[in-house]
XYZ file of C-alpha atoms in Angstrom:
365
model
C 85.491 299.985 166.980
C 85.512 303.617 168.103
C 86.260 306.491 165.716
C 89.594 307.071 167.441
C 90.676 303.457 166.902
C 89.683 303.729 163.249
C 91.948 306.741 162.908
C 94.809 304.866 164.604
C 94.379 301.954 162.202
C 94.157 304.190 159.155
C 97.181 306.195 160.216
C 99.241 303.066 160.823
C 98.371 301.544 157.440
C 98.711 304.721 155.398
C 101.642 306.041 157.453
C 100.751 309.363 155.980
C 101.556 313.079 156.011
C 101.001 316.216 154.011
C 102.285 319.518 155.363
C 102.773 319.627 159.117
C 104.298 321.940 161.694
C 107.791 321.162 162.917
C 106.344 320.761 166.424
C 103.642 318.301 165.382
C 103.700 316.522 168.728
C 105.654 316.526 171.960
C 105.383 312.753 172.619
C 106.310 313.487 176.234
C 105.722 309.862 177.239
C 107.713 308.405 174.347
C 111.177 308.482 175.908
C 113.584 305.570 176.017
C 116.248 307.545 177.805
C 118.276 308.424 174.720
C 118.728 312.029 173.628
C 119.807 312.455 170.017
C 119.379 316.224 169.873
C 120.691 319.238 171.736
C 118.613 321.286 174.184
C 119.746 324.576 175.639
C 116.505 325.289 177.462
C 113.539 323.135 178.362
C 110.725 324.936 176.604
C 108.274 324.080 173.875
C 107.730 326.388 170.893
C 106.277 329.563 172.343
C 103.841 331.002 169.837
C 102.903 328.006 167.679
C 104.458 329.280 164.441
C 106.195 326.932 162.026
C 108.019 327.640 158.759
C 109.782 325.334 156.344
C 111.625 325.251 153.022
C 111.879 322.194 150.761
C 114.341 321.405 148.011
C 112.554 319.260 145.408
C 114.242 316.826 143.044
C 111.359 315.667 140.873
C 110.774 314.006 137.538
C 107.652 314.625 135.433
C 105.747 311.514 134.388
C 104.038 312.249 131.096
C 103.027 309.980 128.239
C 102.255 311.132 124.700
C 105.753 312.596 124.245
C 106.649 310.588 121.134
C 107.562 312.535 118.010
C 108.778 310.075 115.332
C 108.419 306.529 114.036
C 111.329 304.747 112.370
C 110.525 302.140 109.718
C 112.080 300.147 106.892
C 110.748 299.109 103.483
C 111.027 295.488 102.426
C 111.709 296.272 98.771
C 108.624 294.494 97.444
C 106.335 295.909 94.805
C 103.925 297.012 97.497
C 106.729 298.752 99.392
C 105.311 297.515 102.664
C 106.601 299.371 105.700
C 107.557 297.826 109.015
C 107.801 300.056 112.050
C 111.064 299.453 113.911
C 110.835 301.931 116.750
C 109.078 304.854 118.375
C 111.177 307.855 119.379
C 110.034 309.972 122.296
C 111.143 312.193 125.150
C 111.850 310.683 128.556
C 111.754 313.496 131.154
C 114.649 313.610 133.601
C 114.937 314.908 137.168
C 115.011 318.656 137.781
C 115.047 320.956 140.793
C 112.254 322.932 142.413
C 111.269 324.268 145.795
C 108.362 324.512 148.217
C 107.919 326.923 151.122
C 105.254 327.210 153.785
C 104.165 328.855 157.001
C 101.749 327.487 159.622
C 100.170 328.777 162.817
C 98.909 326.425 165.536
C 95.841 327.205 167.660
C 95.818 324.378 170.171
C 95.036 321.221 168.220
C 94.163 323.218 165.092
C 96.625 324.706 162.632
C 96.318 326.913 159.572
C 98.925 327.071 156.815
C 99.783 328.425 153.375
C 102.149 326.575 151.022
C 103.684 327.425 147.640
C 105.306 324.946 145.208
C 107.513 325.890 142.225
C 108.885 323.404 139.690
C 110.328 323.609 136.170
C 111.630 320.916 133.818
C 112.884 320.837 130.224
C 114.050 317.860 128.161
C 114.676 317.049 124.527
C 115.438 314.230 122.123
C 116.429 313.831 118.477
C 116.974 311.123 115.895
C 118.542 311.102 112.413
C 119.030 308.482 109.730
C 122.346 309.661 108.292
C 124.231 306.484 107.365
C 121.281 304.331 108.484
C 118.862 302.148 106.514
C 115.651 303.274 108.213
C 113.244 306.050 107.296
C 111.548 308.529 109.622
C 107.882 309.433 109.859
C 106.446 312.135 112.133
C 103.922 311.270 114.836
C 102.619 314.794 115.351
C 101.360 315.306 111.785
C 100.325 313.121 108.863
C 102.699 312.569 105.960
C 100.215 314.175 103.576
C 100.605 317.441 105.503
C 104.416 317.518 105.399
C 106.371 320.334 103.822
C 109.338 317.927 103.785
C 108.758 315.874 100.634
C 112.327 314.648 100.103
C 112.371 312.523 103.236
C 113.029 313.435 106.851
C 116.707 313.271 107.796
C 116.381 314.770 111.274
C 113.526 314.701 113.784
C 113.868 316.526 117.104
C 111.539 317.516 119.919
C 111.670 319.480 123.196
C 109.267 319.239 126.143
C 108.901 321.866 128.855
C 106.663 321.973 131.919
C 106.067 324.668 134.543
C 104.179 324.209 137.826
C 103.032 326.921 140.233
C 100.822 325.721 143.079
C 99.296 327.351 146.173
C 97.658 325.374 148.998
C 95.669 326.979 151.826
C 95.128 324.365 154.510
C 93.434 323.720 157.869
C 94.581 320.788 160.010
C 93.500 319.048 163.225
C 96.155 317.342 165.338
C 95.579 314.168 167.380
C 97.958 312.341 169.699
C 96.768 308.761 169.370
C 99.316 307.078 171.615
C 102.565 307.830 173.376
C 104.514 307.767 170.111
C 101.897 308.003 167.344
C 100.321 311.252 166.190
C 97.832 311.895 163.401
C 96.706 315.004 161.604
C 93.536 315.321 159.554
C 93.602 318.160 157.077
C 91.652 319.803 154.298
C 92.344 322.726 152.056
C 91.906 324.711 148.864
C 94.351 324.366 145.976
C 95.105 326.562 142.998
C 97.562 325.253 140.421
C 98.816 326.611 137.129
C 100.492 324.029 134.891
C 101.982 324.935 131.511
C 103.214 322.286 129.087
C 104.773 322.793 125.661
C 106.254 320.436 123.089
C 108.103 321.759 120.043
C 108.956 319.305 117.258
C 111.046 319.801 114.120
C 111.246 317.581 111.021
C 114.045 318.583 108.652
C 115.298 317.356 105.291
C 118.913 318.247 106.166
C 120.632 317.516 109.470
C 123.084 320.365 108.858
C 120.334 322.910 108.181
C 117.699 322.096 110.760
C 115.431 325.092 110.131
C 115.945 325.235 106.340
C 117.821 328.509 106.165
C 118.799 327.458 102.649
C 116.021 327.498 100.061
C 117.201 324.049 98.922
C 116.034 322.421 102.135
C 112.656 321.774 103.752
C 111.350 321.794 107.308
C 108.176 321.246 109.332
C 107.838 322.940 112.728
C 105.149 321.886 115.225
C 104.318 323.848 118.384
C 101.935 322.281 120.917
C 100.763 323.800 124.171
C 98.516 322.527 126.975
C 97.810 324.918 129.864
C 95.754 324.343 133.004
C 94.280 326.591 135.691
C 92.995 324.306 138.459
C 90.728 325.171 141.404
C 89.863 322.453 143.881
C 89.537 321.080 147.399
C 91.468 318.249 149.006
C 91.307 316.150 152.179
C 93.886 313.876 153.730
C 95.476 312.272 156.731
C 99.015 312.214 158.055
C 100.756 310.172 160.697
C 104.135 310.376 162.367
C 105.720 307.814 164.650
C 108.480 308.854 167.034
C 111.447 306.546 167.672
C 112.965 307.551 171.040
C 114.060 311.192 170.771
C 116.107 310.602 167.650
C 113.787 310.735 164.658
C 110.214 310.495 163.388
C 108.884 308.333 160.586
C 106.104 310.019 158.646
C 103.929 309.511 155.603
C 100.925 311.121 153.954
C 97.951 310.612 151.687
C 95.500 313.145 150.287
C 92.972 313.240 147.474
C 91.748 316.369 145.754
C 89.025 317.085 143.230
C 88.117 320.238 141.386
C 87.641 321.892 138.034
C 90.169 323.259 135.624
C 90.227 325.387 132.518
C 92.295 323.505 129.943
C 93.548 325.296 126.833
C 95.256 323.507 123.937
C 97.136 324.991 120.992
C 98.435 323.288 117.845
C 100.547 325.302 115.390
C 102.060 323.761 112.232
C 104.178 325.738 109.799
C 106.991 324.922 107.411
C 109.178 325.693 104.417
C 109.152 324.006 101.020
C 111.988 323.954 98.499
C 112.493 327.451 97.173
C 110.738 329.041 100.122
C 112.487 331.558 102.339
C 109.620 332.272 104.746
C 107.472 329.955 106.820
C 104.058 328.999 105.456
C 101.248 328.511 107.951
C 99.444 325.166 107.855
C 97.214 323.872 110.677
C 96.472 326.298 113.511
C 94.066 325.154 116.225
C 93.163 326.802 119.538
C 90.607 325.314 121.893
C 89.724 325.435 125.582
C 87.221 323.835 127.927
C 86.407 323.275 131.602
C 86.696 319.751 132.957
C 86.719 317.880 136.266
C 90.179 316.878 137.511
C 91.384 314.716 140.408
C 94.734 314.828 142.223
C 96.430 312.177 144.372
C 99.339 313.108 146.687
C 101.547 310.639 148.580
C 104.746 311.033 150.583
C 106.893 309.188 153.118
C 110.064 310.152 154.938
C 111.998 310.630 158.131
C 112.607 313.692 160.327
C 115.646 314.346 162.514
C 115.381 316.971 165.280
C 118.435 319.229 165.292
C 118.178 321.339 168.413
C 116.003 323.405 170.712
C 117.318 326.884 171.432
C 114.921 328.705 173.763
C 111.592 328.485 171.961
C 112.976 327.521 168.536
C 112.881 323.899 167.357
C 114.832 323.048 164.208
C 114.349 319.832 162.238
C 115.734 318.214 159.086
C 113.588 315.915 156.934
C 114.164 313.822 153.828
C 111.645 311.737 151.929
C 109.974 310.610 148.716
C 106.747 311.993 147.265
C 104.418 311.189 144.391
C 101.732 313.386 142.814
C 99.314 312.248 140.121
C 96.902 314.444 138.145
C 94.014 312.649 136.436
C 92.039 313.786 133.374
C 94.365 316.716 132.900
C 94.134 317.036 129.132
C 96.864 316.125 126.664
C 98.370 317.737 123.614
C 96.296 318.054 120.469
C 97.979 316.181 117.608
C 97.415 314.042 114.528
C 97.068 310.281 114.290
C 100.352 308.514 115.017
C 100.126 305.101 113.310
C 101.860 303.781 110.181
C 99.859 301.968 107.528
C 101.062 299.363 105.012
C 102.246 302.064 102.623
C 104.509 303.669 105.189
C 102.179 306.620 105.591
C 100.833 308.094 108.805
C 97.361 306.606 108.983
C 94.430 308.870 109.693
C 93.849 312.498 108.865
C 92.606 315.461 110.856
C 93.278 316.810 114.308
C 92.383 314.688 117.302
C 92.835 315.136 121.032
C 95.291 312.834 122.721
C 93.797 309.938 124.667
C 96.737 309.946 127.074
C 96.146 312.917 129.303
C 97.454 312.181 132.806
C 100.455 313.844 134.418
C 102.551 312.912 137.422
C 105.516 314.118 139.453
C 107.680 312.038 141.741
C 111.035 312.321 143.456
C 112.864 313.353 146.597
C 112.426 316.306 148.911
C 114.739 317.693 151.584
C 113.191 319.941 154.245
C 114.516 322.313 156.873
C 111.830 323.463 159.302
C 111.697 325.680 162.352
C 109.020 326.106 165.021
C 108.968 329.161 167.246
């Protein structure tokens, strides 16, 4: 099988795309006689420029966002504890954007792309009027400032993504209606994650403003600066003149500087100011991999003398591997109802993903 047939097969199976110019292919022979767009002059894009703007509706996929265990005591002499639930944060969908510009040079194209995304979510649990007790998962019970029992546990998670891709692509028309694009590029990404957890002895005085109450406050941070290369393939299949199906697959690998912070402070009964407990700062360089997938459909809008407009909608998925998780304490409950284990450990769950919808408006001129 020739190399070109291999590319056709791969493109058909993967049905893939990354970033591509609005005028990815003319498909001049792929015409069933129907015309779904509007044309005011019969001309292709003149200078090979393409710009686009995406609205992103993504959800972060992150494990290790638990903050409390609920448990009950059976009333025996040993006061054995039975865990009844694990409380954590489930990130929701938030908005972001992506913009890009590309320049075609025959079958080659060069582009720069920028992605911006922010998300913030929170969760809380209290045992007012309930028969269960609360243990923290971010610190051990022996380290708690709250000695009278936790009445309220709450946690917030925030993530920020800034990403720049500089990319070179090679365009192939594989058949009358099928086009492929091989691409490779350099990626820089800055990802900031924070989780702030509070354990309070009084639901009505969360941060222990009164000296009669107690509180533990945990601040965790995991930042990444990533530098890497990626390669991928995209394919688009034209259905008459009405729309294109597209999809994409790329894999990147690089190195990143990961920094982790853990800050624990609190107030005891009679205290008016916070007392510092554990404070850990660490950083390291590590290898990181990234997988990007997307599929969607493009509708041409019109051609107005050298300007092609198009509207696209689709789904995309991005997965970061070996990213580095939050630094925290052991999160298990032993037979005495205590958080088992002592000392700071790095989380074993350290991957991060994003998935959701994108809506694109692109123009070629």
